Coordinates of C-alpha atoms in Angstrom, one line a residue:
M1 CA 117.6 69.2 107.7
A2 CA 119.3 72.3 106.5
A3 CA 116.1 73.6 105.1
L4 CA 114.3 72.9 108.4
V5 CA 117.0 74.7 110.4
E6 CA 116.8 77.7 108.0
T7 CA 113.0 77.8 108.3
M8 CA 113.2 77.7 112.1
L9 CA 115.8 80.5 112.1
W10 CA 113.6 82.6 109.9
S11 CA 110.6 81.9 112.2
L12 CA 112.7 83.3 115.1
I13 CA 113.5 86.5 113.1
I14 CA 109.8 87.0 112.5
L15 CA 108.9 86.4 116.1
S16 CA 111.6 88.8 117.3
L17 CA 110.2 91.4 114.9
S18 CA 106.7 90.9 116.4
S19 CA 108.0 91.1 119.9
V20 CA 109.7 94.5 119.4
A21 CA 106.9 96.0 117.2
R22 CA 105.4 99.2 118.3
A23 CA 101.8 99.4 119.0
L24 CA 100.2 101.1 116.0
S25 CA 97.1 103.3 116.2
S26 CA 94.6 105.1 114.0
N27 CA 95.2 108.5 115.7
Y28 CA 99.0 108.4 115.9
Y29 CA 99.6 111.6 113.9
D30 CA 96.4 113.5 114.9
K31 CA 98.3 116.1 117.0
T32 CA 101.7 116.0 115.2
C33 CA 100.9 115.8 111.5
A34 CA 97.2 115.7 111.0
N35 CA 97.3 116.2 107.2
V36 CA 99.9 113.5 106.4
E37 CA 97.5 111.2 104.6
S38 CA 96.2 113.9 102.3
I39 CA 99.7 114.9 101.5
V40 CA 100.7 111.4 100.6
A41 CA 97.5 110.8 98.6
K42 CA 98.2 113.9 96.5
A43 CA 101.7 112.7 95.7
V44 CA 100.3 109.3 94.6
K45 CA 97.5 110.9 92.6
D46 CA 99.9 113.3 90.8
A47 CA 102.3 110.5 89.9
T48 CA 99.5 108.2 88.7
S49 CA 98.1 110.9 86.4
K50 CA 101.4 110.8 84.5
D51 CA 102.1 107.1 84.8
K52 CA 99.3 104.5 85.1
T53 CA 101.8 101.8 86.3
V54 CA 102.4 103.7 89.6
P55 CA 99.6 102.1 91.7
A56 CA 100.7 98.5 90.9
A57 CA 104.4 99.5 91.6
L58 CA 103.6 101.1 95.0
L59 CA 101.4 98.2 96.1
R60 CA 104.2 95.8 95.2
L61 CA 106.8 97.9 97.0
H62 CA 104.8 97.8 100.2
F63 CA 104.3 94.0 100.0
H64 CA 108.0 93.3 99.3
D65 CA 109.0 95.6 102.2
C66 CA 106.7 94.0 104.7
F67 CA 107.6 90.4 103.8
I68 CA 111.3 90.8 104.7
R69 CA 111.8 92.5 108.1
G70 CA 108.3 93.8 108.6
C71 CA 107.0 97.1 107.2
D72 CA 110.0 99.1 108.0
A73 CA 110.8 100.8 104.6
S74 CA 114.0 98.7 104.4
V75 CA 113.2 98.2 100.7
L76 CA 113.7 101.9 100.1
L77 CA 117.3 101.9 101.4
E78 CA 120.1 102.3 98.8
S79 CA 123.0 99.8 98.6
K80 CA 126.2 101.1 100.2
G81 CA 129.7 100.1 99.1
G82 CA 129.9 96.3 98.8
S83 CA 126.7 95.8 100.9
K84 CA 123.8 95.3 98.6
A85 CA 120.4 96.4 99.9
E86 CA 117.0 94.7 99.4
K87 CA 116.2 96.8 96.3
D88 CA 119.1 95.2 94.5
G89 CA 118.2 91.6 95.4
P90 CA 117.1 89.5 92.3
P91 CA 113.3 89.5 93.1
N92 CA 113.4 93.3 93.6
Q93 CA 115.3 94.5 90.6
S94 CA 112.0 95.2 88.7
L95 CA 110.6 97.3 91.5
H96 CA 110.0 101.0 90.5
A97 CA 108.2 104.2 91.5
F98 CA 110.6 104.8 94.4
Y99 CA 110.5 108.5 93.4
V100 CA 106.9 108.7 94.4
I101 CA 107.7 107.9 98.0
Q102 CA 110.6 110.3 97.9
N103 CA 108.3 113.1 96.6
A104 CA 105.7 112.3 99.3
K105 CA 108.4 112.2 102.0
K106 CA 109.7 115.6 100.9
A107 CA 106.2 117.1 101.0
V108 CA 105.5 115.6 104.5
E109 CA 108.9 116.8 105.8
A110 CA 108.0 120.3 104.7
A111 CA 104.8 120.2 106.7
C112 CA 105.9 118.2 109.7
P113 CA 109.7 117.6 109.9
G114 CA 111.0 114.5 111.6
I115 CA 107.6 113.1 112.5
V116 CA 106.4 110.6 109.9
S117 CA 108.3 107.5 109.0
C118 CA 109.0 106.3 105.5
A119 CA 107.3 103.0 106.4
D120 CA 104.0 104.8 107.2
I121 CA 104.3 106.8 104.0
L122 CA 104.7 103.6 102.0
A123 CA 101.7 102.0 103.8
F124 CA 99.5 105.1 103.0
A125 CA 100.7 105.1 99.4
A126 CA 99.8 101.4 99.0
R127 CA 96.3 102.0 100.3
D128 CA 95.9 105.1 98.1
S129 CA 97.1 103.2 95.0
V130 CA 94.4 100.6 95.6
V131 CA 91.7 103.3 96.0
L132 CA 92.8 105.2 92.9
S133 CA 92.5 101.9 91.0
G134 CA 88.9 101.4 92.0
G135 CA 89.6 99.1 95.0
P136 CA 88.6 99.4 98.7
T137 CA 89.9 101.8 101.3
W138 CA 90.9 101.0 104.9
E139 CA 92.1 102.7 108.0
V140 CA 95.9 102.3 107.9
P141 CA 97.3 101.8 111.4
K142 CA 100.1 104.3 112.1
G143 CA 103.3 104.6 114.0
R144 CA 105.7 102.4 112.2
M145 CA 109.4 103.1 112.5
D146 CA 112.0 102.8 109.8
G147 CA 114.6 100.0 109.9
R148 CA 118.3 100.4 109.6
T149 CA 119.1 97.0 108.0
S150 CA 118.5 96.1 104.4
K151 CA 120.1 93.0 102.8
A152 CA 119.8 91.8 99.3
S153 CA 120.4 88.2 100.5
E154 CA 117.2 88.2 102.5
T155 CA 115.0 88.8 99.4
T156 CA 115.2 85.0 98.8
K157 CA 112.5 84.9 101.5
L158 CA 109.9 86.5 99.2
P159 CA 107.2 84.2 97.9
S160 CA 108.2 82.9 94.4
P161 CA 105.9 82.8 91.4
V162 CA 106.7 79.1 91.1
F163 CA 105.7 78.2 94.8
N164 CA 103.3 75.4 95.4
I165 CA 100.5 75.6 97.9
S166 CA 102.6 74.2 100.8
Q167 CA 105.4 76.6 100.2
L168 CA 102.9 79.5 100.0
Q169 CA 101.2 78.5 103.2
L170 CA 104.5 78.3 105.1
S171 CA 105.8 81.6 103.7
F172 CA 102.6 83.4 104.8
A173 CA 102.3 81.5 108.1
L174 CA 105.8 82.6 109.1
R175 CA 104.5 86.2 109.0
G176 CA 101.3 85.4 110.9
L177 CA 99.2 85.4 107.8
S178 CA 96.4 82.8 107.2
L179 CA 95.4 80.9 104.1
K180 CA 92.5 83.4 103.7
D181 CA 95.1 86.2 103.8
L182 CA 97.1 84.4 101.1
V183 CA 94.2 84.1 98.7
A184 CA 93.0 87.7 99.4
L185 CA 96.5 89.2 99.0
T186 CA 97.1 87.2 95.8
G187 CA 94.3 89.3 94.3
A188 CA 96.7 92.2 94.1
H189 CA 97.9 90.5 91.0
T190 CA 95.0 92.1 89.3
L191 CA 97.2 95.1 88.9
G192 CA 100.5 95.3 87.0
F193 CA 102.8 93.6 84.6
S194 CA 105.0 90.5 84.7
H195 CA 108.3 89.8 82.9
C196 CA 108.7 86.6 80.9
S197 CA 111.2 85.2 83.4
S198 CA 108.4 84.8 86.1
F199 CA 106.3 82.4 84.0
Q200 CA 108.5 81.1 81.2
S201 CA 109.0 77.8 82.9
R202 CA 105.3 77.1 82.4
I203 CA 105.4 77.4 78.7
Y204 CA 108.7 75.7 77.8
N205 CA 110.1 72.3 79.0
F206 CA 107.6 72.3 81.9
N207 CA 108.5 68.7 82.9
S208 CA 109.5 65.4 81.5
T209 CA 105.9 64.7 80.3
H210 CA 104.6 68.1 79.3
D211 CA 106.3 71.0 77.4
I212 CA 103.5 73.3 78.6
D213 CA 102.0 73.4 82.1
P214 CA 98.8 71.4 81.7
T215 CA 96.9 73.7 84.0
L216 CA 97.3 76.5 81.4
R217 CA 94.6 76.9 78.8
P218 CA 96.3 75.9 75.5
S219 CA 95.2 79.0 73.7
F220 CA 96.5 81.2 76.5
A221 CA 99.8 79.3 76.5
S222 CA 100.2 79.9 72.8
S223 CA 99.6 83.6 73.2
L224 CA 102.3 83.6 76.0
K225 CA 104.7 81.8 73.7
S226 CA 104.3 84.5 71.1
I227 CA 105.1 87.2 73.7
C228 CA 108.0 85.3 75.2
P229 CA 109.8 83.2 72.5
A230 CA 112.1 80.4 73.7
N231 CA 115.6 81.7 74.7
N232 CA 114.1 85.2 74.8
K233 CA 116.8 87.8 75.6
A234 CA 114.6 90.9 75.7
K235 CA 115.0 92.3 79.2
N236 CA 111.6 94.0 79.4
A237 CA 109.5 91.4 77.5
G238 CA 106.4 90.3 79.3
T239 CA 102.7 90.9 79.6
Y240 CA 100.0 92.4 81.9
M241 CA 98.7 90.3 84.8
D242 CA 95.2 90.5 83.5
P243 CA 93.3 92.5 80.8
S244 CA 92.1 95.1 83.4
S245 CA 95.6 95.6 84.7
T246 CA 95.0 99.2 86.0
T247 CA 91.7 98.3 87.7
F248 CA 91.5 96.7 91.1
D249 CA 88.7 94.2 90.5
N250 CA 88.2 90.5 90.9
T251 CA 89.1 89.5 87.3
H252 CA 92.2 87.7 88.4
Y253 CA 90.2 85.1 90.3
R254 CA 88.1 84.4 87.3
L255 CA 91.2 84.0 85.2
M256 CA 92.5 81.4 87.7
L257 CA 89.4 79.3 87.1
Q258 CA 89.9 79.6 83.3
G259 CA 93.6 78.5 83.4
K260 CA 94.7 82.0 82.3
T261 CA 96.9 83.3 85.0
L262 CA 100.7 83.9 84.6
F263 CA 102.1 82.5 87.8
S264 CA 102.0 78.8 88.9
S265 CA 101.7 80.1 92.5
D266 CA 98.3 81.6 91.6
Q267 CA 97.1 78.4 89.9
A268 CA 98.3 76.6 93.1
L269 CA 95.5 78.1 95.0
L270 CA 93.2 75.7 93.2
T271 CA 95.0 72.6 94.5
A272 CA 93.7 72.8 98.1
P273 CA 90.0 72.6 99.0
Y274 CA 89.9 75.7 101.3
T275 CA 91.9 78.0 99.1
K276 CA 90.0 76.8 96.0
S277 CA 86.7 77.6 97.7
L278 CA 87.9 81.2 98.4
V279 CA 89.0 81.6 94.8
Y280 CA 85.4 80.7 93.7
K281 CA 84.0 83.1 96.3
F282 CA 86.2 86.0 95.3
A283 CA 85.6 85.3 91.6
S284 CA 81.9 85.6 92.1
S285 CA 81.9 88.6 94.5
K286 CA 84.0 91.7 94.1
K287 CA 82.6 92.9 97.3
A288 CA 83.8 89.8 99.2
F289 CA 87.2 90.2 97.7
H290 CA 87.5 93.9 98.5
T291 CA 86.5 93.3 102.1
A292 CA 88.9 90.4 102.6
F293 CA 91.8 92.3 100.9
A294 CA 91.4 95.4 103.1
N295 CA 91.4 93.2 106.2
S296 CA 94.4 91.3 105.1
M297 CA 96.3 94.4 104.2
I298 CA 95.8 95.8 107.7
K299 CA 97.1 92.5 109.1
L300 CA 100.1 92.4 106.8
S301 CA 101.1 96.1 107.3
S302 CA 100.9 95.8 111.1
I303 CA 104.2 93.8 111.3
N304 CA 106.9 96.4 112.1
G305 CA 110.3 96.3 113.8
G306 CA 112.0 99.6 112.8
Q307 CA 114.0 101.9 115.1
E308 CA 113.9 105.4 113.7
V309 CA 112.2 108.0 111.5
R310 CA 114.4 108.6 108.6
K311 CA 115.0 112.1 107.3
D312 CA 115.7 110.6 103.8
C313 CA 114.0 107.3 102.9
R314 CA 117.1 106.2 100.9
V315 CA 119.6 106.3 103.8
V316 CA 119.6 105.7 107.5
N317 CA 120.0 108.7 109.8

């Protein structure tokens, strides 16, 4: 009953966000900051040229931002006093590349002060990260406002790498996202790196019957054990999400079908007929994946309930 009440309360929060969301548009900055997208793209490109992990980091930042209070840049706010912000919540402590958004904001403020929100800059940066990695482009709706609230306690609402298909479906549905959006957005796992803590439960003491998750290919599980020994204490130990971890391709879906993905939440997509059919579709067609991903990103990034345009992305005005 408590879980049901919590779910209902969270549904009301999401609905209230949607009800106060601003109408976004493609031409929002045409007369006030026409070059904003090229300014942000340069900041992302410059950072990526020095650090190939930046695109994955920025895409993850945007996703983690949107899933809490809508795309309002609340993930960028610093903790203050005893009040911990989202960035210090357990699922977010491995987020990085915040400096890229700060650099982009500084450049945008120099060109058009007080006009462009941090939330829009983060949305542009996520799109630019995908493009730089060989993925699709899309028209980012503009006009988001920045939020004033950021709570570490709310990061428990982020989808977990151990979620089953029912939990994933509910988590996405609460944000107005469909099963197709779920499968398409999961493809973002083609970029980046995972720490052992996110998948260690699959390779040691999985359940009372199996030590290793039986959906994992045995040879792959063995390789993961060599990377993440039992009782591993190395804070940064882990591995890349797939062999082409800096290229935005459809390799991740192929790995799902081979039992070679890190997260049980990814493997869970094969446990329901509709999501399984989409995994097969995206595994066989990069074009179909790219099209679906772009559409789902537009949908995800259009949830916004902010109130201001921050002068500094790290603090409220």
